């Protein structure tokens, strides 16, 4: 069965809205969470890395005030896209990692900003 | 910085035939991991095969095998007896070991594989 649950799978909202994406590791403790973004017909690009209980580390060019990451527990991490605009429309994928665990991926969230 | 390059945006193969997808990478590390991931239209990320850099033996998983050339920094994927279900986007990826800031994956640009019946 699935070991990672990512919700919602698809969200459409108006420009200026904030959107929260949840990622849960179902049967292991995710000490580290990676968030990736994938634009249409492109590759996955790492946005940020977070360790449980610590602030996230953002990749160059990713606005930390726009993409808020919370990793307060070993089974849940959230990505909030604040004041989303059409250029934030993309596919967002979480990837939790735990000790002695292979790399897992969520099924992704398709975000469409009108 | 590490980079991963897939120079074939699209590939096509006849059902039951063999196809090879290319990947090159650049790193100054001696210990790392390489992966091939499959992303079907559902956009799920599915691990196809994994290779540890310290292992000289090429990894194999059923119909999937790799040709890992460490000195040349090349990591190609061979799919034998191609099936219609193999049609997808394939990504080559690199990561450092966990003890060396590992875990985050660096992906290539992807190769879109189509399988003709």
PDB file of N, CA and C in Angstrom, chain A residues 40-75:
ATOM      1  N   UNK A  40       5.142  21.949 -16.513  1.00  0.00           N
ATOM      2  CA  UNK A  40       4.775  21.053 -17.617  1.00  0.00           C
ATOM      3  C   UNK A  40       5.945  20.766 -18.548  1.00  0.00           C
ATOM      4  N   UNK A  41       6.100  19.522 -18.875  1.00  0.00           N
ATOM      5  CA  UNK A  41       7.124  19.055 -19.806  1.00  0.00           C
ATOM      6  C   UNK A  41       8.546  19.313 -19.303  1.00  0.00           C
ATOM      7  N   UNK A  42       8.687  19.538 -18.012  1.00  0.00           N
ATOM      8  CA  UNK A  42      10.011  19.780 -17.458  1.00  0.00           C
ATOM      9  C   UNK A  42      10.334  18.766 -16.370  1.00  0.00           C
ATOM     10  N   UNK A  43      11.529  18.887 -15.851  1.00  0.00           N
ATOM     11  CA  UNK A  43      11.990  17.963 -14.829  1.00  0.00           C
ATOM     12  C   UNK A  43      11.561  18.426 -13.445  1.00  0.00           C
ATOM     13  N   UNK A  44      11.847  17.610 -12.459  1.00  0.00           N
ATOM     14  CA  UNK A  44      11.591  17.977 -11.074  1.00  0.00           C
ATOM     15  C   UNK A  44      12.756  18.825 -10.585  1.00  0.00           C
ATOM     16  N   UNK A  45      12.390  19.908  -9.902  1.00  0.00           N
ATOM     17  CA  UNK A  45      13.408  20.778  -9.325  1.00  0.00           C
ATOM     18  C   UNK A  45      13.167  20.877  -7.832  1.00  0.00           C
ATOM     19  N   UNK A  46      14.218  20.683  -7.068  1.00  0.00           N
ATOM     20  CA  UNK A  46      14.090  20.775  -5.617  1.00  0.00           C
ATOM     21  C   UNK A  46      13.818  22.216  -5.212  1.00  0.00           C
ATOM     22  N   UNK A  47      12.804  22.381  -4.370  1.00  0.00           N
ATOM     23  CA  UNK A  47      12.480  23.709  -3.857  1.00  0.00           C
ATOM     24  C   UNK A  47      13.127  23.927  -2.491  1.00  0.00           C
ATOM     25  N   UNK A  48      12.961  22.942  -1.616  1.00  0.00           N
ATOM     26  CA  UNK A  48      13.426  23.119  -0.248  1.00  0.00           C
ATOM     27  C   UNK A  48      13.566  21.771   0.440  1.00  0.00           C
ATOM     28  N   UNK A  49      14.351  21.790   1.497  1.00  0.00           N
ATOM     29  CA  UNK A  49      14.587  20.622   2.331  1.00  0.00           C
ATOM     30  C   UNK A  49      14.281  21.009   3.771  1.00  0.00           C
ATOM     31  N   UNK A  50      13.557  20.151   4.465  1.00  0.00           N
ATOM     32  CA  UNK A  50      13.305  20.452   5.877  1.00  0.00           C
ATOM     33  C   UNK A  50      13.571  19.221   6.726  1.00  0.00           C
ATOM     34  N   UNK A  51      14.108  19.450   7.887  1.00  0.00           N
ATOM     35  CA  UNK A  51      14.280  18.414   8.891  1.00  0.00           C
ATOM     36  C   UNK A  51      13.277  18.663  10.006  1.00  0.00           C
ATOM     37  N   UNK A  52      12.750  17.588  10.534  1.00  0.00           N
ATOM     38  CA  UNK A  52      11.708  17.688  11.552  1.00  0.00           C
ATOM     39  C   UNK A  52      12.142  18.600  12.685  1.00  0.00           C
ATOM     40  N   UNK A  53      11.298  19.585  12.946  1.00  0.00           N
ATOM     41  CA  UNK A  53      11.547  20.514  14.036  1.00  0.00           C
ATOM     42  C   UNK A  53      12.470  21.658  13.705  1.00  0.00           C
ATOM     43  N   UNK A  54      12.969  21.709  12.473  1.00  0.00           N
ATOM     44  CA  UNK A  54      13.890  22.777  12.094  1.00  0.00           C
ATOM     45  C   UNK A  54      13.316  23.597  10.950  1.00  0.00           C
ATOM     46  N   UNK A  55      13.916  24.749  10.727  1.00  0.00           N
ATOM     47  CA  UNK A  55      13.499  25.581   9.604  1.00  0.00           C
ATOM     48  C   UNK A  55      13.954  24.944   8.300  1.00  0.00           C
ATOM     49  N   UNK A  56      13.184  25.189   7.266  1.00  0.00           N
ATOM     50  CA  UNK A  56      13.529  24.628   5.971  1.00  0.00           C
ATOM     51  C   UNK A  56      14.692  25.375   5.330  1.00  0.00           C
ATOM     52  N   UNK A  57      15.413  24.657   4.502  1.00  0.00           N
ATOM     53  CA  UNK A  57      16.480  25.253   3.696  1.00  0.00           C
ATOM     54  C   UNK A  57      15.987  25.332   2.264  1.00  0.00           C
ATOM     55  N   UNK A  58      16.006  26.532   1.701  1.00  0.00           N
ATOM     56  CA  UNK A  58      15.447  26.747   0.373  1.00  0.00           C
ATOM     57  C   UNK A  58      16.545  26.783  -0.684  1.00  0.00           C
ATOM     58  N   UNK A  59      16.225  26.275  -1.843  1.00  0.00           N
ATOM     59  CA  UNK A  59      17.162  26.328  -2.963  1.00  0.00           C
ATOM     60  C   UNK A  59      17.195  27.754  -3.521  1.00  0.00           C
ATOM     61  N   UNK A  60      18.265  28.034  -4.187  1.00  0.00           N
ATOM     62  CA  UNK A  60      18.439  29.362  -4.755  1.00  0.00           C
ATOM     63  C   UNK A  60      17.300  29.682  -5.713  1.00  0.00           C
ATOM     64  N   UNK A  61      16.757  30.876  -5.549  1.00  0.00           N
ATOM     65  CA  UNK A  61      15.682  31.309  -6.429  1.00  0.00           C
ATOM     66  C   UNK A  61      14.292  30.988  -5.924  1.00  0.00           C
ATOM     67  N   UNK A  62      14.174  30.256  -4.826  1.00  0.00           N
ATOM     68  CA  UNK A  62      12.867  29.920  -4.258  1.00  0.00           C
ATOM     69  C   UNK A  62      12.583  30.875  -3.108  1.00  0.00           C
ATOM     70  N   UNK A  63      11.458  31.574  -3.191  1.00  0.00           N
ATOM     71  CA  UNK A  63      11.123  32.575  -2.175  1.00  0.00           C
ATOM     72  C   UNK A  63      10.591  31.904  -0.923  1.00  0.00           C
ATOM     73  N   UNK A  64      11.306  32.038   0.159  1.00  0.00           N
ATOM     74  CA  UNK A  64      10.893  31.382   1.399  1.00  0.00           C
ATOM     75  C   UNK A  64       9.632  32.001   1.988  1.00  0.00           C
ATOM     76  N   UNK A  65       9.384  33.269   1.695  1.00  0.00           N
ATOM     77  CA  UNK A  65       8.178  33.902   2.228  1.00  0.00           C
ATOM     78  C   UNK A  65       6.942  33.534   1.413  1.00  0.00           C
ATOM     79  N   UNK A  66       7.135  33.053   0.220  1.00  0.00           N
ATOM     80  CA  UNK A  66       6.007  32.636  -0.610  1.00  0.00           C
ATOM     81  C   UNK A  66       5.685  31.162  -0.378  1.00  0.00           C
ATOM     82  N   UNK A  67       6.694  30.370  -0.201  1.00  0.00           N
ATOM     83  CA  UNK A  67       6.514  28.924  -0.031  1.00  0.00           C
ATOM     84  C   UNK A  67       6.900  28.559   1.408  1.00  0.00           C
ATOM     85  N   UNK A  68       5.883  28.540   2.258  1.00  0.00           N
ATOM     86  CA  UNK A  68       6.112  28.281   3.675  1.00  0.00           C
ATOM     87  C   UNK A  68       6.062  26.781   3.930  1.00  0.00           C
ATOM     88  N   UNK A  69       7.093  26.286   4.561  1.00  0.00           N
ATOM     89  CA  UNK A  69       7.176  24.856   4.847  1.00  0.00           C
ATOM     90  C   UNK A  69       7.179  24.648   6.343  1.00  0.00           C
ATOM     91  N   UNK A  70       6.309  23.746   6.765  1.00  0.00           N
ATOM     92  CA  UNK A  70       6.236  23.373   8.171  1.00  0.00           C
ATOM     93  C   UNK A  70       6.473  21.873   8.289  1.00  0.00           C
ATOM     94  N   UNK A  71       7.376  21.508   9.151  1.00  0.00           N
ATOM     95  CA  UNK A  71       7.692  20.077   9.350  1.00  0.00           C
ATOM     96  C   UNK A  71       7.740  19.831  10.845  1.00  0.00           C
ATOM     97  N   UNK A  72       6.598  20.016  11.467  1.00  0.00           N
ATOM     98  CA  UNK A  72       6.538  20.000  12.924  1.00  0.00           C
ATOM     99  C   UNK A  72       6.513  18.612  13.520  1.00  0.00           C
ATOM    100  N   UNK A  73       6.180  17.598  12.699  1.00  0.00           N
ATOM    101  CA  UNK A  73       6.151  16.238  13.243  1.00  0.00           C
ATOM    102  C   UNK A  73       6.842  15.295  12.279  1.00  0.00           C
ATOM    103  N   UNK A  74       7.098  14.095  12.745  1.00  0.00           N
ATOM    104  CA  UNK A  74       7.814  13.116  11.928  1.00  0.00           C
ATOM    105  C   UNK A  74       6.921  12.453  10.882  1.00  0.00           C
ATOM    106  N   UNK A  75       5.637  12.774  10.904  1.00  0.00           N
ATOM    107  CA  UNK A  75       4.748  12.156   9.921  1.00  0.00           C
ATOM    108  C   UNK A  75       4.008  13.164   9.059  1.00  0.00           C
TER     109      UNK A  75
END
